[in-house]
Coordinates of C-alpha atoms and ligand atoms in Angstrom, one line a residue:
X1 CA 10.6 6.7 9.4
X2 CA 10.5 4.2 12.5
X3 CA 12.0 1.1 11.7
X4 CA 10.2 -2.5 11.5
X5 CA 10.4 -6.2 11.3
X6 CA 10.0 -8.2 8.8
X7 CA 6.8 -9.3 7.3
X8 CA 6.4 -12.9 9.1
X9 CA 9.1 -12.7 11.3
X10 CA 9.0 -12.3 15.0
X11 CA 10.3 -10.8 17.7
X12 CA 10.0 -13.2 21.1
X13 CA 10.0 -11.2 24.0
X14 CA 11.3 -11.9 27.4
X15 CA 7.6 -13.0 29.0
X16 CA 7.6 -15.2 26.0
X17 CA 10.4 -16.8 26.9
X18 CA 9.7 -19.2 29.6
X19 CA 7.4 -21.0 27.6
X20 CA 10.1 -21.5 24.9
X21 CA 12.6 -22.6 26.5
X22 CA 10.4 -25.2 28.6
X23 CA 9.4 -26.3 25.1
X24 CA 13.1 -26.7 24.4
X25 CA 14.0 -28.4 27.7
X26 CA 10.9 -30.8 27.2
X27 CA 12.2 -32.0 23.9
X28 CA 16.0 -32.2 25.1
X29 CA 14.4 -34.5 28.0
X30 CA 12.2 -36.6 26.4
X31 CA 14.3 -37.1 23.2
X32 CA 17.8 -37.1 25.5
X33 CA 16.1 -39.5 27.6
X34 CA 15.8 -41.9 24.1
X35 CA 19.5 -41.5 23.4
X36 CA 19.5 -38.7 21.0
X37 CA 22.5 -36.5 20.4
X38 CA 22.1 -32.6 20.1
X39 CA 23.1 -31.4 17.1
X40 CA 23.6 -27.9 15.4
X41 CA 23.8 -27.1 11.4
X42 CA 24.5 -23.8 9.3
X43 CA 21.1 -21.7 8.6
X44 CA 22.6 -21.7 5.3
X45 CA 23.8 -24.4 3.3
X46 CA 24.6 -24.4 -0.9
X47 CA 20.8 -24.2 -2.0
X48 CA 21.5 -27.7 -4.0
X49 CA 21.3 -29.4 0.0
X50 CA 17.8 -28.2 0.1
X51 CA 16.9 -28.2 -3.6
X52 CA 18.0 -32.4 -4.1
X53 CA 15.8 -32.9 -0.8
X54 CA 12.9 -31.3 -0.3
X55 CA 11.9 -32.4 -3.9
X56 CA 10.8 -30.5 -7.2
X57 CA 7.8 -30.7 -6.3
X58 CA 7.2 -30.0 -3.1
X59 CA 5.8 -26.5 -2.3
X60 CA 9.1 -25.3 -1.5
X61 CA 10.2 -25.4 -5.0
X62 CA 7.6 -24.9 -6.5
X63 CA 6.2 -21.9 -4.7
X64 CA 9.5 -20.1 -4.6
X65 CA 9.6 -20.5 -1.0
X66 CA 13.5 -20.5 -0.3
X67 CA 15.4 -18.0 0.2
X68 CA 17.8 -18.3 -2.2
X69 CA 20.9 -15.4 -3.2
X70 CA 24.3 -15.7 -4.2
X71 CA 27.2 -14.9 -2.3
X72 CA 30.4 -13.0 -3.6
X73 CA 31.7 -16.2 -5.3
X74 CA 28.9 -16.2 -7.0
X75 CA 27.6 -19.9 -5.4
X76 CA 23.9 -19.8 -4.7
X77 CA 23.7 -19.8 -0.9
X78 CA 20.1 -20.5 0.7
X79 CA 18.7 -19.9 4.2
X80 CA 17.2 -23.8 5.5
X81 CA 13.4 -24.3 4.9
X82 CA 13.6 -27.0 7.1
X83 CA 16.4 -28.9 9.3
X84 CA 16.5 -32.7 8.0
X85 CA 18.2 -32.0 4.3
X86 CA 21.5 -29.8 6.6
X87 CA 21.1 -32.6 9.5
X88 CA 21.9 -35.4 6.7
X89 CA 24.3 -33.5 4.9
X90 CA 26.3 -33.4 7.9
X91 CA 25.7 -36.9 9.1
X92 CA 27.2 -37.9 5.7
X93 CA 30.2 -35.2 5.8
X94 CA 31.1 -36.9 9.1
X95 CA 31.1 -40.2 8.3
X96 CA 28.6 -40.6 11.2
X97 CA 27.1 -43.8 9.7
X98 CA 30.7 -45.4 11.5
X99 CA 28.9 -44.7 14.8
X100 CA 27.0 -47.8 16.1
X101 CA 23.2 -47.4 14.6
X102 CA 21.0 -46.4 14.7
X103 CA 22.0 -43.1 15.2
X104 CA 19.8 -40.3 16.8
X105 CA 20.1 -37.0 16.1
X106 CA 17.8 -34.3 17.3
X107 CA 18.1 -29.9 17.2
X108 CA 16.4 -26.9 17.1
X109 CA 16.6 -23.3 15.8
X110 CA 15.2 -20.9 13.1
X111 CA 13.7 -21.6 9.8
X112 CA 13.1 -19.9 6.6
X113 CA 10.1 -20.2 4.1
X114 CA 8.9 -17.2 2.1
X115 CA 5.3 -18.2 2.3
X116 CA 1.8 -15.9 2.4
X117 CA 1.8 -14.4 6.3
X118 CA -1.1 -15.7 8.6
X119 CA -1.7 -17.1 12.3
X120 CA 0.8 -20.1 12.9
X121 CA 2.6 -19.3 9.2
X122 CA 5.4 -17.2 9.3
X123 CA 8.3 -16.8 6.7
X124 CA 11.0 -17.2 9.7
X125 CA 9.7 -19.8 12.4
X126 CA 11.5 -22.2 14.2
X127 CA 11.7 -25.9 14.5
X128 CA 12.7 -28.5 17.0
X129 CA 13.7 -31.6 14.8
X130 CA 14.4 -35.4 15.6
X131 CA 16.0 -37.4 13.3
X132 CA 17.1 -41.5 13.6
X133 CA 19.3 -43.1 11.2
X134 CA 20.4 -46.6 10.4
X135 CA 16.9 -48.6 10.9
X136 CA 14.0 -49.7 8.7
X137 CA 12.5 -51.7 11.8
X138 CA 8.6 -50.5 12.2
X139 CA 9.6 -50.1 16.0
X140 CA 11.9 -47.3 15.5
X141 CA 8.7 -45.6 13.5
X142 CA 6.6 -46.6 16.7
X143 CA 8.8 -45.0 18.6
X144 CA 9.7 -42.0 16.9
X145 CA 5.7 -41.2 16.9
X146 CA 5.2 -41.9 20.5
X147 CA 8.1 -39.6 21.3
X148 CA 6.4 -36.8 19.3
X149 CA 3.4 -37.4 20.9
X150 CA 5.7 -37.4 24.6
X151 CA 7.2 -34.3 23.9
X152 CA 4.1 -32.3 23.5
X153 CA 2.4 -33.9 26.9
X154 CA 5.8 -33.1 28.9
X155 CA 4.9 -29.2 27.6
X156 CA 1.8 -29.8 29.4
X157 CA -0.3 -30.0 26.3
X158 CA -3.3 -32.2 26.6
X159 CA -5.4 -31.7 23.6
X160 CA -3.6 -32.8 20.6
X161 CA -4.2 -35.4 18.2
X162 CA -1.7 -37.6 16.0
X163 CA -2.6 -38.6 12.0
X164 CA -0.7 -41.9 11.2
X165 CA -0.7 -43.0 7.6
X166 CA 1.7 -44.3 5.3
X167 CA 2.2 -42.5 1.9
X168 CA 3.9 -46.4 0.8
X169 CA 6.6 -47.0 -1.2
X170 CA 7.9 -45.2 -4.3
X171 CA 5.9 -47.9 -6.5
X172 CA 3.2 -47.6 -4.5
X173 CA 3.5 -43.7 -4.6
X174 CA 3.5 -43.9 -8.4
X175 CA 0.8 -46.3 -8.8
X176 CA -1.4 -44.2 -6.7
X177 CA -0.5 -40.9 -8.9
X178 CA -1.2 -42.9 -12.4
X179 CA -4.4 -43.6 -10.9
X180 CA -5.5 -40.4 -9.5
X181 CA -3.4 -39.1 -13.0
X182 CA -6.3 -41.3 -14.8
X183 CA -9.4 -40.7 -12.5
X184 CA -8.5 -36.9 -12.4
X185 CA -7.1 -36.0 -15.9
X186 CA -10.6 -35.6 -17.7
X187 CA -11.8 -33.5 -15.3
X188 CA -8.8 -31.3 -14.8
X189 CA -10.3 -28.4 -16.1
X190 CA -12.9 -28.5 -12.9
X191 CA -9.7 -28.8 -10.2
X192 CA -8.7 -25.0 -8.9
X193 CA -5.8 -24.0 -10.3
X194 CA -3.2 -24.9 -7.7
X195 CA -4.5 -28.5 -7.7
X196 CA -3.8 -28.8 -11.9
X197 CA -0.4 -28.0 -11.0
X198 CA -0.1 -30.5 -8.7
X199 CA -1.5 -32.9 -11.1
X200 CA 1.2 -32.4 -13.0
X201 CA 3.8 -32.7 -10.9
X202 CA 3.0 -34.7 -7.9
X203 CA -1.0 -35.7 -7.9
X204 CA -1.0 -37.1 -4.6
X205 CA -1.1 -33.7 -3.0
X206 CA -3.9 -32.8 -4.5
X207 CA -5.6 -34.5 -1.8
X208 CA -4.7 -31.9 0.5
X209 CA -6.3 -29.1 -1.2
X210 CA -9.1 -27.5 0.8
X211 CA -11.2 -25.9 -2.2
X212 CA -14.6 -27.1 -2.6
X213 CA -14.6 -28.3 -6.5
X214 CA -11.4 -29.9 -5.6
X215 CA -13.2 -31.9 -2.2
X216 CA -16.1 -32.8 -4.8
X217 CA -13.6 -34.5 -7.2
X218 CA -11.9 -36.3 -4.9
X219 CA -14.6 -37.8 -2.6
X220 CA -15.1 -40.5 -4.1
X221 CA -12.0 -41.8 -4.8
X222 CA -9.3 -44.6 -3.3
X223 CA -6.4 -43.0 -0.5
X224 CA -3.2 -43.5 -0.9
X225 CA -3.5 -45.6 2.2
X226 CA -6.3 -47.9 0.2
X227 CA -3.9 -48.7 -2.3
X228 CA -0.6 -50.1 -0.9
X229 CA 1.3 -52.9 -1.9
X230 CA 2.1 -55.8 0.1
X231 CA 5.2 -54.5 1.9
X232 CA 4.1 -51.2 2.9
X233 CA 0.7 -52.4 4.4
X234 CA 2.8 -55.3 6.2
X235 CA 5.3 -51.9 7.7
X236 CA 2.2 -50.1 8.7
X237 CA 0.2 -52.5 10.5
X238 CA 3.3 -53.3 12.5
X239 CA 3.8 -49.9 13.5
X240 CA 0.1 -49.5 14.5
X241 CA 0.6 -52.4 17.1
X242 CA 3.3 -50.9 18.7
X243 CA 1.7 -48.0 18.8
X244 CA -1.6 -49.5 20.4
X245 CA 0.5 -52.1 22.5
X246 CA 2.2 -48.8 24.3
X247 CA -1.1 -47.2 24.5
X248 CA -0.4 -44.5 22.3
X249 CA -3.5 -42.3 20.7
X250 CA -3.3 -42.0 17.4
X251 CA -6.1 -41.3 14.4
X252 CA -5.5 -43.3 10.9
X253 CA -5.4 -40.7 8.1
X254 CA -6.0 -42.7 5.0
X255 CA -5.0 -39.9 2.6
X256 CA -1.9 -38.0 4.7
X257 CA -0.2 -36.4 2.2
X258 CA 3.6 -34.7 3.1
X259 CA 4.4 -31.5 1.8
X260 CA 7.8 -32.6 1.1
X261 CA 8.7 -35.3 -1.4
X262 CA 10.9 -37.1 0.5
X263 CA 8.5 -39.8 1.8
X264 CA 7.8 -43.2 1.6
X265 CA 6.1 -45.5 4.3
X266 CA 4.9 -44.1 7.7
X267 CA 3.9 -40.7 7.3
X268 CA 2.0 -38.7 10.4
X269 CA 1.5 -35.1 11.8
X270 CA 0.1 -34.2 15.1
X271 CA -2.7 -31.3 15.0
X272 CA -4.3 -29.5 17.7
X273 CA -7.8 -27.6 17.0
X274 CA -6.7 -24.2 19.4
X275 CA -4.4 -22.6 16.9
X276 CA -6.5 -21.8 14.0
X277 CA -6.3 -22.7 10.4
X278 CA -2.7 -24.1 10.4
X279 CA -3.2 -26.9 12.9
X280 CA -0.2 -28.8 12.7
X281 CA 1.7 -29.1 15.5
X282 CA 4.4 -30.8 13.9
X283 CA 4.9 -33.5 11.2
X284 CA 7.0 -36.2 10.1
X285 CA 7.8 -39.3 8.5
X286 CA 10.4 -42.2 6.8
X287 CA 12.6 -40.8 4.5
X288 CA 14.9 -43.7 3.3
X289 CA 17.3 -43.0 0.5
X290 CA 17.0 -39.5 1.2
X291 CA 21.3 -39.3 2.4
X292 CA 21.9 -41.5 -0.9
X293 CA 20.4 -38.7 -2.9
X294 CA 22.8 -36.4 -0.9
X295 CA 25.7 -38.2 -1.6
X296 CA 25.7 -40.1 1.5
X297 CA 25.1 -44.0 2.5
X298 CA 22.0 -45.7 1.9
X299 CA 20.6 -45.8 4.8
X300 CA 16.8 -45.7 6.0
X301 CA 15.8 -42.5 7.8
X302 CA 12.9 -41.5 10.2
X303 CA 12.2 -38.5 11.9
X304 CA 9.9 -35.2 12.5
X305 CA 9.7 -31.2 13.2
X306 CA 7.8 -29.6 15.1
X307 CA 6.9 -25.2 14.8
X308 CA 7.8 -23.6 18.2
X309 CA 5.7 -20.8 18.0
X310 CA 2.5 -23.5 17.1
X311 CA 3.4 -25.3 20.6
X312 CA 3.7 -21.5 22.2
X313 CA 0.2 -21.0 21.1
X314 CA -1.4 -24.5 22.2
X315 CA 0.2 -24.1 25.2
X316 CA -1.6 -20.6 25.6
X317 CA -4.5 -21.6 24.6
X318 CA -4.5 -24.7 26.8
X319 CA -3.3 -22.3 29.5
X320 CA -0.8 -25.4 30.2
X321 CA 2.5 -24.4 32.0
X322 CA 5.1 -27.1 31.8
X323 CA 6.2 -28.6 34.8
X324 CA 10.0 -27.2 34.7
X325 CA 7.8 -23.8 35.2
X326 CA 6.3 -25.1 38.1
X327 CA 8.4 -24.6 40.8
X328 CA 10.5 -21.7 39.6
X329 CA 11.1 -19.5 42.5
X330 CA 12.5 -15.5 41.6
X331 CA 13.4 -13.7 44.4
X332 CA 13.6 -9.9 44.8
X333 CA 15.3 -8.4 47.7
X334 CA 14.1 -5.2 49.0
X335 CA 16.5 -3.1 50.9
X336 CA 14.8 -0.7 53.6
X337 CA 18.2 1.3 54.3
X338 CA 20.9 2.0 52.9
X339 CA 23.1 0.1 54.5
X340 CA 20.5 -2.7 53.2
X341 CA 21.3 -1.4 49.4
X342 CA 24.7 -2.9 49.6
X343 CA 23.5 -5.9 51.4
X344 CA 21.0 -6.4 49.0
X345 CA 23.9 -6.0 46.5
X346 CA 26.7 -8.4 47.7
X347 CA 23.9 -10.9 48.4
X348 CA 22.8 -10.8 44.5
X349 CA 25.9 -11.6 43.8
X350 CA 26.3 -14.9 46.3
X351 CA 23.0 -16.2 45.6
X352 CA 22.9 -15.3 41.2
X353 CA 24.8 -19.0 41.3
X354 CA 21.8 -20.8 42.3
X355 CA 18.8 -18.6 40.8
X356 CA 17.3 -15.7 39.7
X357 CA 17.5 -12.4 42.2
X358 CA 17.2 -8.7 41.8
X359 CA 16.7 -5.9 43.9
X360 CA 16.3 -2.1 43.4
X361 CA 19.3 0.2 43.5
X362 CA 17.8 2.5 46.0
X363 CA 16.3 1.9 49.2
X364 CA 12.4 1.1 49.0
X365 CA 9.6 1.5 51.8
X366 CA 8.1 -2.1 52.5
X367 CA 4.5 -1.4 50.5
X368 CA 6.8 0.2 47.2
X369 CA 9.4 -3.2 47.4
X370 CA 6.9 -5.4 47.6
X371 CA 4.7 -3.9 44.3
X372 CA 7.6 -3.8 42.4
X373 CA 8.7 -7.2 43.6
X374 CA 4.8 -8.2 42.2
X375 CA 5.6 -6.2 39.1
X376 CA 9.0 -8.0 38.4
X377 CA 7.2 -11.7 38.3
X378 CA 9.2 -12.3 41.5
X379 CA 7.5 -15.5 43.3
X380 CA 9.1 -14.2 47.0
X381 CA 10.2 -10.7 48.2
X382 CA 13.1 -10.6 51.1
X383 CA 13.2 -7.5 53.1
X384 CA 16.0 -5.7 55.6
X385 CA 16.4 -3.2 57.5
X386 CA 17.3 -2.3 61.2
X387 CA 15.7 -5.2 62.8
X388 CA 16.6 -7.6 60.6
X389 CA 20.2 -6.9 60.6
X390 CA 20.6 -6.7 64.6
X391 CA 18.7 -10.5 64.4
X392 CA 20.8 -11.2 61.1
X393 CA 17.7 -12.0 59.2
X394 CA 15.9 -11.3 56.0
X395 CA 12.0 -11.3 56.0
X396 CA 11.0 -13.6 53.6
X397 CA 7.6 -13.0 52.1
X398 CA 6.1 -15.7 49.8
X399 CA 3.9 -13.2 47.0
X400 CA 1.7 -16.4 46.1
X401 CA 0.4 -17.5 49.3
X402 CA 1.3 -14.4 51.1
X403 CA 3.0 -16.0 53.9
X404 CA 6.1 -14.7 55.8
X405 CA 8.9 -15.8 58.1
X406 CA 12.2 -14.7 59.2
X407 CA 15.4 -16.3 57.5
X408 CA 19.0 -16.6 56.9
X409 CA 20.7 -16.3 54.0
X410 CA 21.7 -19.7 53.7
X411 CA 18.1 -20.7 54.3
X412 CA 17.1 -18.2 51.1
X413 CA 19.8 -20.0 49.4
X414 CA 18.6 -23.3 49.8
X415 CA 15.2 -22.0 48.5
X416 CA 16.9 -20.8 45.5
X417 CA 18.4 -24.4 45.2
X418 CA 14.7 -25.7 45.6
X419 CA 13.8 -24.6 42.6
X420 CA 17.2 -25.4 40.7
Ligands
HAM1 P1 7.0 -29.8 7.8 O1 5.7 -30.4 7.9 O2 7.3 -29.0 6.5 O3 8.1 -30.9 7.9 O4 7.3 -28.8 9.0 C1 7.2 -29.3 10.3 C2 6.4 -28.3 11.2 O5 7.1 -27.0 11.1 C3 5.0 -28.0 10.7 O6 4.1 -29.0 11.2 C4 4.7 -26.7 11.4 O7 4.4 -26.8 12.8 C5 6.1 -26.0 11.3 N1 6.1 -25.1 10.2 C6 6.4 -25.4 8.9 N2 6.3 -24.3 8.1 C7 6.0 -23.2 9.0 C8 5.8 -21.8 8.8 N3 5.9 -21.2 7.6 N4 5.5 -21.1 9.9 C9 5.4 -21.7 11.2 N5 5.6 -23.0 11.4 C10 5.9 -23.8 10.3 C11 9.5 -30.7 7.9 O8 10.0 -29.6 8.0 C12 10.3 -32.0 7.9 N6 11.7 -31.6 7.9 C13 10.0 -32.8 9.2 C14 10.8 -34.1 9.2 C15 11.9 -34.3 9.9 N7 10.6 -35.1 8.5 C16 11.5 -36.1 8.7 N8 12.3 -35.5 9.6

């Protein structure tokens, strides 16, 4: 039987490549550029890290969705559903809250949720994260939106929207589910099923249930963002004039609702309508007292995620190339000798310092080089043979614009550098 991946896993090819690692670099610039560290964590931590943080009650939990086992000491281990719970429980194993505040962490790499398989949901995807410690000022949440939104236009992307709402604070949060509780509890027996649950356990999120008798029950009530207390609404407005001060786009989202229960305050996500059913982009929000509850300092916490392979498909969709892309130049050299096979060769090797080059391990007439330099994605072709030797040239050919001109190696080197 052939062998095959996964169920919601992928495998990311080498054409798929480029785009994700300009998604990478465009996060690592923009956030980098904001004074944020990188940072790597374990894929698996003690499944209490993820357990105490991402809530009882967010899906997570409740829908099974870790992937939990036990290891041969018979400690249950658990693969990360998200980054921020292993982020914290490192900032507080290292005693980073000793480094001047607020501190900004930010990282990227796979993530594990067993949820039901479709377009943009997988059950291993993976998630660039920012994450700033140490400040309850409504400028850092300003910030930490507009850099969401900055990382996504430095991929090149053009058509996504940010939500900004504020889920308030853990009063207001529990004011807002005893009223829903009370509006909702009569008629509990029309909500679907998965909405009762959430009744139950966390009513707020019923709000984000996209069944029909749920929408009809709901309509008519107050949003979370309706009902916050004095603090809160002061925190929010703040945050909004930043955020319109700077010029930033943004949508108010009266009933944003976080899949994970770590949030109070500012709470946004930023969609895009190319990528099907499960639009967001990324998310994010405050998260103070979230290291307390991991055994850590109390300090207030902001930050967001983002899915790579939802950016991968805007940027498809938007046909948008990021401008690290842009100027790439790949050079294949096309030996018309022999002789040429081993210049080709040693030259590789000179120039592999500065950028990409290949070349064919056998001689090649011109027409045959230059389709396989076409086929290989290379942006110029160098020929040699004869002639060129005796003048001590190459013949460069650019493939995009089709233009050609003798060179020397050092001038094919400084190309290379061009583009570095
Ligand atoms: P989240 O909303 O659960 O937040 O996930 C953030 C983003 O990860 C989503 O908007 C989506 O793009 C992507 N994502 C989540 N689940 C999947 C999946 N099954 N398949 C593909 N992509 C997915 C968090 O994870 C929080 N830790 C964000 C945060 C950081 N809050 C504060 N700091």
């Amino acid at each position: 039987m052939k062998l095959r991946s996964v169920k919601g896993t992928n495998d990311i090819l080498p054409e798929q490549q480029g785009a994700w690692s300009a998604i990478v670099n465009a996060a690592e610039r923009v956030l980098g550029n904001a004074g944020a560290g990188h940072i790597t964590v374990p894929i698996f931590e003690y499944a209490e890290v993820f357990e105490r943080s991402v809530g009882e009650s967010s899906d997570i939990v409740v829908q099974k969705e870790m992937y939990a086992f036990e290891d041969r000491g018979g400690r249950t281990l658990a693969l990360r559903p998200e980054l921020t719970a292993g982020i914290m429980r490192a900032f507080s194993e290292h005693g980073m809250h000793t480094r001047p505040a607020p501190v900004k962490l930010w990282s990227y790499g796979p993530a594990f949720r067993a949820e039901n398989v479709q377009r943009g949901r997988y059950r291993q995807f993976h998630q660039i994260d920012y994450e700033i410690v140490g400040t309850d000022s409504p400028l850092a949440d300003a910030e930490t939106v507009q850099l969401m939104y900055d990382v996504l236009a430095e991929c090149g992307l053009t058509r996504h929207v940010m939500m900004l709402g504020s889920v308030g604070d853990p009063e207001d949060a529990a004011a807002y589910n005893a009223y829903l509780r009370e509006q909702l509890g009569p008629r509990s027996a029309d909500l679907s099923e998965v909405s009762r649950e959430r009744l139950r356990l966390n009513p707020m999120r019923v709000l984000d249930s996209k069944e029909k008798q749920d929408q009809e029950l709901i309509a008519g009530l107050d949003r979370p963002l309706d009902r916050l207390a004095e603090p809160a609404r002061m925190h929010f407005e703040q945050v909004r004039r930043y955020l319109d001060d700077w010029g930033v786009p943004y949508e108010v989202d009266t009933s944003i609702v976080r899949g994970l229960d770590y949030y109070r305050r500012t709470a946004f996500e930023a969609h895009h309508q190319g990528i099907g059913a499960q639009s967001a982009l990324g998310g994010g929000g405050r998260y103070d007292g979230l290291l307390k509850l991991l055994g850590g300092p109390d300090l207030p916490a902001i930050g967001w995620a983002f899915g790579l392979e939802r950016i991968a498909d805007a940027m498809s969709e938007e046909a948008a190339s990021s401008s690290a892309e842009d100027g790439d130049v790949r050079l294949f050299l096309v030996p018309l000798d022999e002789e040429a096979v081993s210049e080709a060769a040693g030259l590789a090797v000179k120039l592999r310092p500065t950028g990409r080059v290949e070349y064919p391990y056998h001689r090649r007439a011109p027409g045959k080089g230059l389709g396989e330099a076409d086929k290989r994605g290379a942006t110029h072709a160098a020929l040699r043979g004869q002639s060129e030797r005796e003048a001590g040239v190459w013949q460069l050919k650019d493939l995009r614009t089709g233009e050609q001109r003798a060179v020397s190696q050092e001038d094919l080197k400084a190309l290379l550098e061009s583009a570095a």
